[in-house]
Short mmCIF file of C-alpha atoms and ligand atoms in Angstrom, two decimals:
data_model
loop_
_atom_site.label_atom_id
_atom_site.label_comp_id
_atom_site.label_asym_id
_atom_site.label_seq_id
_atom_site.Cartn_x
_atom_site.Cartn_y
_atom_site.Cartn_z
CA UNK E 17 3.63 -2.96 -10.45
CA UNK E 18 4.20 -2.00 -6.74
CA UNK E 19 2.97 -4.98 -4.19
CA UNK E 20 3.87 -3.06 -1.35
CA UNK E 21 4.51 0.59 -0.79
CA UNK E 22 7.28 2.16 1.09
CA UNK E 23 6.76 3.37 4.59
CA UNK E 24 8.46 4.89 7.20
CA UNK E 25 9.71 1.80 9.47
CA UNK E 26 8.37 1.64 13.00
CA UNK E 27 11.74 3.12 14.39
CA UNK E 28 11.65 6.48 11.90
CA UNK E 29 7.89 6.54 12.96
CA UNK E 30 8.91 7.04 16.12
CA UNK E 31 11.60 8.92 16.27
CA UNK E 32 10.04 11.15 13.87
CA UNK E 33 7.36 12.05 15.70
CA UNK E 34 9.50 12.33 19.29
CA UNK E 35 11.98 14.69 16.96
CA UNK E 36 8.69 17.14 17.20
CA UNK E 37 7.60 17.10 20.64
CA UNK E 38 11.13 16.67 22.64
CA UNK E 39 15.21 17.61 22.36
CA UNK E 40 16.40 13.87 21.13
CA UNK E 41 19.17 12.88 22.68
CA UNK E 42 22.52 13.23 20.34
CA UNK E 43 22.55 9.57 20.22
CA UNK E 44 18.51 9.37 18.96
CA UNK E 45 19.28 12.35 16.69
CA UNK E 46 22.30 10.52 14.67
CA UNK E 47 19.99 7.68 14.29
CA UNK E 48 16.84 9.39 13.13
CA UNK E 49 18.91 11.86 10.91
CA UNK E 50 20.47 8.41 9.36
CA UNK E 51 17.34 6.18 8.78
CA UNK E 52 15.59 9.66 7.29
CA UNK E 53 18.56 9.85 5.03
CA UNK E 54 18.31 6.13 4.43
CA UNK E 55 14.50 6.42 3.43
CA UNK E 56 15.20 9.62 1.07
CA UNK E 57 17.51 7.15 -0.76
CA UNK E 58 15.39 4.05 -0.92
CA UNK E 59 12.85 6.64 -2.44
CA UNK E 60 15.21 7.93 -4.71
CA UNK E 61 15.91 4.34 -6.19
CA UNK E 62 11.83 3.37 -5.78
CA UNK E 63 11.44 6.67 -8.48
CA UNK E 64 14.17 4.81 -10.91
CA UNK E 65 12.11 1.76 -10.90
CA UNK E 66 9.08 3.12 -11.39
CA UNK E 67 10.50 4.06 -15.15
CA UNK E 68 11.40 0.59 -15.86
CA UNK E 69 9.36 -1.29 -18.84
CA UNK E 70 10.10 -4.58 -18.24
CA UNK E 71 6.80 -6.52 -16.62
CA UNK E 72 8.07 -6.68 -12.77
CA UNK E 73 6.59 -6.54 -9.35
CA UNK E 74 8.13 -4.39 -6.94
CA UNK E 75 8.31 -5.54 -3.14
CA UNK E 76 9.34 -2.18 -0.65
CA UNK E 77 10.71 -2.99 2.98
CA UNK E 78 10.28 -6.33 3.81
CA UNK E 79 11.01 -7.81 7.37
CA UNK E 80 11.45 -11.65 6.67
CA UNK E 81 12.58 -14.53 9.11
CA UNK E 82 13.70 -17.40 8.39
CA UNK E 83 15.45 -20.40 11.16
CA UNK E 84 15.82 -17.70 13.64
CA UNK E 85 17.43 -15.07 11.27
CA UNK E 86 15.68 -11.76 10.76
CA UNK E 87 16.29 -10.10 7.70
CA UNK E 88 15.66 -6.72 6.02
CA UNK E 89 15.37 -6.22 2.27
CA UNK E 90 14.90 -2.91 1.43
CA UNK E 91 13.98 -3.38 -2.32
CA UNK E 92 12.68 -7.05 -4.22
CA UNK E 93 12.16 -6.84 -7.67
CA UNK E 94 10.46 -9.73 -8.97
CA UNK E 95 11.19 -10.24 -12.96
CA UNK E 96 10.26 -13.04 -15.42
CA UNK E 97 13.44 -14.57 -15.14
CA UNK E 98 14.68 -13.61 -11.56
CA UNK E 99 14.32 -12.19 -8.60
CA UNK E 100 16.49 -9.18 -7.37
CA UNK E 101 17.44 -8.24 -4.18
CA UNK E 102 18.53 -5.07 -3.13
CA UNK E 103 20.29 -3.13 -0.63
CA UNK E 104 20.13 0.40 -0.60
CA UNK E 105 23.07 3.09 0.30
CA UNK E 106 22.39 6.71 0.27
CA UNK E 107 25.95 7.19 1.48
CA UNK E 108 27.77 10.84 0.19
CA UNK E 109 31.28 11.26 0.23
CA UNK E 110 34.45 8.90 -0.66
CA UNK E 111 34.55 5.58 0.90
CA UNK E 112 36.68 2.30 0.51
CA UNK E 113 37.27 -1.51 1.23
CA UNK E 114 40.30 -2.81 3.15
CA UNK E 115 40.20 -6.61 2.93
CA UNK E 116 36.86 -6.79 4.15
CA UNK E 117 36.42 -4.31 5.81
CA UNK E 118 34.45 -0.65 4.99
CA UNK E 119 35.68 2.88 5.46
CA UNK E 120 34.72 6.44 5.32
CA UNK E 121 37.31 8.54 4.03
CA UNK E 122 39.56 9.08 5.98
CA UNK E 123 39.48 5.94 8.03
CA UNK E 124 35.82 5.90 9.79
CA UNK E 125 34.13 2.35 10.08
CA UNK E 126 31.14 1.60 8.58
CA UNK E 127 29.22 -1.73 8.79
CA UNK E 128 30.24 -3.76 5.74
CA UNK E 129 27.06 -3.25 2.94
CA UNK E 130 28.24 -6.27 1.74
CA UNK E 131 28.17 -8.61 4.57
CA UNK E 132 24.49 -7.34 4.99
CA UNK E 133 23.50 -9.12 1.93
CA UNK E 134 25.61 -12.07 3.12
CA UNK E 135 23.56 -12.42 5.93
CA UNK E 136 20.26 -12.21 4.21
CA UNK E 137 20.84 -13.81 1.06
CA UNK E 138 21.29 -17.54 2.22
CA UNK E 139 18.35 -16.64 4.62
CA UNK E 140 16.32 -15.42 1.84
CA UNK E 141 17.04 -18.37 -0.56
CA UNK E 142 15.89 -21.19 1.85
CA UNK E 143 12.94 -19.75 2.56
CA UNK E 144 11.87 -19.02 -1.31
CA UNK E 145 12.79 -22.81 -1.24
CA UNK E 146 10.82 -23.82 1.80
CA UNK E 147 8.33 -22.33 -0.04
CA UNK E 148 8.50 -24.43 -3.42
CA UNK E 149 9.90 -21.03 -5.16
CA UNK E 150 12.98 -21.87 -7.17
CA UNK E 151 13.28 -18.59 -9.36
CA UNK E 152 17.14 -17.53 -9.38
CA UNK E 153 17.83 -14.68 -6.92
CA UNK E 154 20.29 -11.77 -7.47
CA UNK E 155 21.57 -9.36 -4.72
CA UNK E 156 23.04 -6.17 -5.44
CA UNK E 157 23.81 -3.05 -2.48
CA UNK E 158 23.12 -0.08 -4.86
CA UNK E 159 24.89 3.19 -3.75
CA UNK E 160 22.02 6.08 -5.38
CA UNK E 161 23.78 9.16 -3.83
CA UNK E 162 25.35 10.31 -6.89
CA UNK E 163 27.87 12.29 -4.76
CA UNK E 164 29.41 8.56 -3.69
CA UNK E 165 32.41 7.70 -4.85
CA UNK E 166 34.29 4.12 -3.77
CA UNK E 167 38.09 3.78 -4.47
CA UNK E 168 39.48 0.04 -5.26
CA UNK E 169 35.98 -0.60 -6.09
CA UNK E 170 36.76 -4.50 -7.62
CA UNK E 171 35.08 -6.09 -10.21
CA UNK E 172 32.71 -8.35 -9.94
CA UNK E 173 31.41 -7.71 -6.41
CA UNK E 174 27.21 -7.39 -6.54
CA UNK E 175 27.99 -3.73 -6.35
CA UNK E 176 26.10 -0.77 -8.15
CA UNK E 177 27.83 2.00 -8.31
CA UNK E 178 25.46 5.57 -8.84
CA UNK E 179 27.06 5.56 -12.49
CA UNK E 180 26.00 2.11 -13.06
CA UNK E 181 22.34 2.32 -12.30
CA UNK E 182 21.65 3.36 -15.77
CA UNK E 183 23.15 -0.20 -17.02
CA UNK E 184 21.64 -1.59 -14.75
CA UNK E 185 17.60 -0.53 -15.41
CA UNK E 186 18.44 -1.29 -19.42
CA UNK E 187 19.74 -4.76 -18.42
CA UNK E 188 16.39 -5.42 -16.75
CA UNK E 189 14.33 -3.73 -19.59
CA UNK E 190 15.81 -6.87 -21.33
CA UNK E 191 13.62 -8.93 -19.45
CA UNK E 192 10.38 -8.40 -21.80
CA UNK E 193 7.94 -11.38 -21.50
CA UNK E 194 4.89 -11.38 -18.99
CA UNK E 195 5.32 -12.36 -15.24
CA UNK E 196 2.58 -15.52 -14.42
CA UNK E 197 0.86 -16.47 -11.51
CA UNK E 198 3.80 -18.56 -9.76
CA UNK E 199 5.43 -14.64 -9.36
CA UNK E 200 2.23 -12.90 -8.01
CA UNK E 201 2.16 -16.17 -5.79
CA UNK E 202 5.32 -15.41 -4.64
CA UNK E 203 4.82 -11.82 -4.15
CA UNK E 204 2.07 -12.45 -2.31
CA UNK E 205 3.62 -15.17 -0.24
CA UNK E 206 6.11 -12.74 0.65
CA UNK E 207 4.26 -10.02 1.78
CA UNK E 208 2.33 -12.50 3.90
CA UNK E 209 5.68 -14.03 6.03
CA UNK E 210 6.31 -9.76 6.25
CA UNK E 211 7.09 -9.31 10.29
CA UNK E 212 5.17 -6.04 11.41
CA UNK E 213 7.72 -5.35 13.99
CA UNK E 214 11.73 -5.28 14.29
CA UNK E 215 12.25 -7.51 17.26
CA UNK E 216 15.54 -5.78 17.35
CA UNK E 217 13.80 -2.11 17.03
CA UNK E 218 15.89 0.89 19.67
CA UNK E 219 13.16 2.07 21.24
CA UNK E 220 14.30 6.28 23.21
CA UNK E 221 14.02 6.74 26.55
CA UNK E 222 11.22 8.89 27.36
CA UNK E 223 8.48 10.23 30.10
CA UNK E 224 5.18 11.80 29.37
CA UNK E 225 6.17 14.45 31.25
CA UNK E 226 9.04 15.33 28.92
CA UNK E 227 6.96 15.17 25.63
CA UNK E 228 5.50 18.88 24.40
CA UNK E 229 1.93 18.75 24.43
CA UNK E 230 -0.29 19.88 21.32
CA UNK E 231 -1.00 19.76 17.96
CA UNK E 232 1.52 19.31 15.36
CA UNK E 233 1.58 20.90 11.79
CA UNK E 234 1.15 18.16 9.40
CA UNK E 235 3.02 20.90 6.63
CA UNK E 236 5.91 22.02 8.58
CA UNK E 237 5.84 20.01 11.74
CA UNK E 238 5.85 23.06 14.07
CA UNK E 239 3.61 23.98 16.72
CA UNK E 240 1.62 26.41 15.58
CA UNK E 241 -1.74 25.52 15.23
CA UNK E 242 -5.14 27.04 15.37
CA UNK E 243 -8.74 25.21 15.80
CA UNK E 244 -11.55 27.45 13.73
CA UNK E 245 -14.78 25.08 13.39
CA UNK E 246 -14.21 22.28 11.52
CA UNK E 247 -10.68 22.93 10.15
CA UNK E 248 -6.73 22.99 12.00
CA UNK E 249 -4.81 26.40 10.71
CA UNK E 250 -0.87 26.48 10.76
CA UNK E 251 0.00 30.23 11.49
CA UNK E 252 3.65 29.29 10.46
CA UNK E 253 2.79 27.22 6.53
CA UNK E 254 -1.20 28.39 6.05
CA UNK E 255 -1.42 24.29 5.79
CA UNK E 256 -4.97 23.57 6.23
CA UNK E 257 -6.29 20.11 7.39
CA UNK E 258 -9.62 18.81 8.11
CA UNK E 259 -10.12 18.50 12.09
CA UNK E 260 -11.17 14.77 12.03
CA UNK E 261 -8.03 13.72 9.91
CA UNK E 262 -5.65 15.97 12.29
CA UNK E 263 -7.21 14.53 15.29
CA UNK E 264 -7.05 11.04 13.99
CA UNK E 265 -3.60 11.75 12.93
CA UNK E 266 -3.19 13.01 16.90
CA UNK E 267 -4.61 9.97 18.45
CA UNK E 268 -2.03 7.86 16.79
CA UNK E 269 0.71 9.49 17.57
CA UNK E 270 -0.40 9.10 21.07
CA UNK E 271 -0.69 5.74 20.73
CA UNK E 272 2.60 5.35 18.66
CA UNK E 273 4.59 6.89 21.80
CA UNK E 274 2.90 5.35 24.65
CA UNK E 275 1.79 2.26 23.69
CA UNK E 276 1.09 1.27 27.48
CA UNK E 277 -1.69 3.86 28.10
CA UNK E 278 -5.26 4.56 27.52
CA UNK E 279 -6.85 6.59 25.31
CA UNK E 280 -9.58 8.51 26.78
CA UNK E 281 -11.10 11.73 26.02
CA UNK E 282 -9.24 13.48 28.89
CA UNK E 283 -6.20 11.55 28.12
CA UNK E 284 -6.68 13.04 24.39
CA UNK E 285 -7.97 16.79 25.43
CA UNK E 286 -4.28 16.76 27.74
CA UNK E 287 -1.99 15.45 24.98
CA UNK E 288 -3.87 18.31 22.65
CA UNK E 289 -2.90 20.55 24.86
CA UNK E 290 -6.59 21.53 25.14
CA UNK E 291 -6.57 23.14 21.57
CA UNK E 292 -9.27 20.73 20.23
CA UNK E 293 -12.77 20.83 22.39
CA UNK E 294 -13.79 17.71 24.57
CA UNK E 295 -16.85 17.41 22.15
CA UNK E 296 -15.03 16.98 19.00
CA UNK E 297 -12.60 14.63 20.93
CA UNK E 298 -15.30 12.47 21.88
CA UNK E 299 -17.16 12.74 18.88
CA UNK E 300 -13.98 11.63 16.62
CA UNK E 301 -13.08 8.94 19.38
CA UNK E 302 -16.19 7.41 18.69
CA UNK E 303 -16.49 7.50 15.01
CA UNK E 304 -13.15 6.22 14.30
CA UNK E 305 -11.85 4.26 17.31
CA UNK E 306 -13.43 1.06 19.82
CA UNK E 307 -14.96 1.99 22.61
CA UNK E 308 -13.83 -0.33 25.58
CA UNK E 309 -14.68 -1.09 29.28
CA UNK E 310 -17.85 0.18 31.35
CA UNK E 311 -19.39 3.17 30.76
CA UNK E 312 -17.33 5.32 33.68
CA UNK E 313 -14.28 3.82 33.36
CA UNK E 314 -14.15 3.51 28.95
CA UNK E 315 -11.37 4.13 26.96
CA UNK E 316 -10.52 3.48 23.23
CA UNK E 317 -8.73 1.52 20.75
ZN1 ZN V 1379 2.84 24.58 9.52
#
């Protein structure tokens, strides 16, 4: 059973919807490009779970703290017996450890996978503890890309290697009794502590001014988009969408790239590019948002 769904993080929000409306800088590109990669993986692993038989509860993304740590976990699996912990690689190509240290083939850096989970896993322990949780916890970095390969892979690191996944998912099958209410406790404890925002988020440099203005395609992401009556055409996919979810869909974007300004109708009609009528604007601002401050000077959350 899922307790919590995977998302795109904050960041890949972001940068996901800049990537549409701006040039990101080569810096911001390398980093979106990454975390989308990242999030294709974690999905890819999400779809082998789904197939397991074993009663379980499945935690997606969580942003814990704990004594002034702040800790990711990508995956939490919570089973009878234990819980597991897992960090997710969607890393291609041939890679290797020197001492304890982590490379890209030929000789290219990368930040250790396994002194991520060192980080998080004493942080994640004490606070099941604090907690009154005592269930053992396991932590594993699963590599899913099955175009990884590691050289002087040892033995007995909490590695899972793309050919081991299989193991893996019948080890946990083994697990076969039913999960009680001290584990949906703790699930539910867990998604409770969960931190809305990364305090240590990158936010882009960017100006209103430098943002395209209009409507995105929610099919293929281009601009291409048509208003007739009630409905948004793409001329570039045929995708279809309802006006009121498109202009919803518009009004947070807004708000997801500048936070620090108000959303008015005139505000709206600009960043629309004037595609969508000041009626419908105002009419969709009202149903779904909060109309604030006096009647000349209101605006909407
Ligand atoms: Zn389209």
């Amino acid at each position: 059973m899922i307790y919590k769904q995977r998302e795109m993080t904050g960041e890949l929000r972001l940068l996901h919807a800049l990537d549409r409306r701006l040039t990101l800088s080569p810096k911001d590109r390398k980093n979106y490009l990454h975390l989308l990669k990242g999030l294709k993986g974690e999905r890819r692993f999400d779809k082998l779970l789904n197939n397991l038989k074993c009663d379980h509860i499945q935690i997606h993304d969580l942003l814990l703290e704990h004594n002034g740590t702040v800790f990711q976990i990508d995956t939490l699996l919570i089973t009878k017996e234990k819980v597991f912990v897992y960090e997710v690689k969607n890393y291609q190509g041939e890679f290797f450890f020197d001492q304890e240290r982590f490379f890209k083939v030929p000789r290219q850096e990368i930040m250790n996978p396994l002194h991520q989970i060192g980080r998080s896993a004493p942080a994640l322990t004490q606070l099941l503890r604090k907690h009154g949780y005592n269930l053992p916890i396991q932590f594993h970095v699963v590599f899913v890309n099955p175009e990884f390969t590691l050289f002087h892979a040892e033995q007995n690191t909490p590695i899972i290697l793309p050919t081991q996944i299989s193991d893996h998912l019948r080890m946990l099958n083994g697990f076969g009794s039913k999960l009680n209410q001290t584990h949906k406790h703790l699930a539910e404890k867990l998604i409770e502590l969960h931190l809305k925002e990364s305090p240590y988020q990158n936010r882009p440099e960017y100006e209103y001014d430098e943002v395209k203005k209009g409507v995105v395609c929610g099919g293929c992401g281009l601009m291409a988009v048509e208003v007739k009556g009630r409905k948004v055409y793409c001329k570039h996919c045929n995708w279809v969408e309802n006006l009121n979810t498109a202009t919803v869909g518009l009004i947070k974007e807004y708000q997801l790239l500048f936070p620090d300004k108000k959303v008015t109708v005139s505000a709206i009609d600009d960043w629309c590019d004037s595609l969508i009528s000041l009626k419908s604007i105002s009419r969709i601002l009202g149903q779904h948002f909060t109309r604030k401050g006096n009647l000349r000077w209101s605006y909407y959350e």
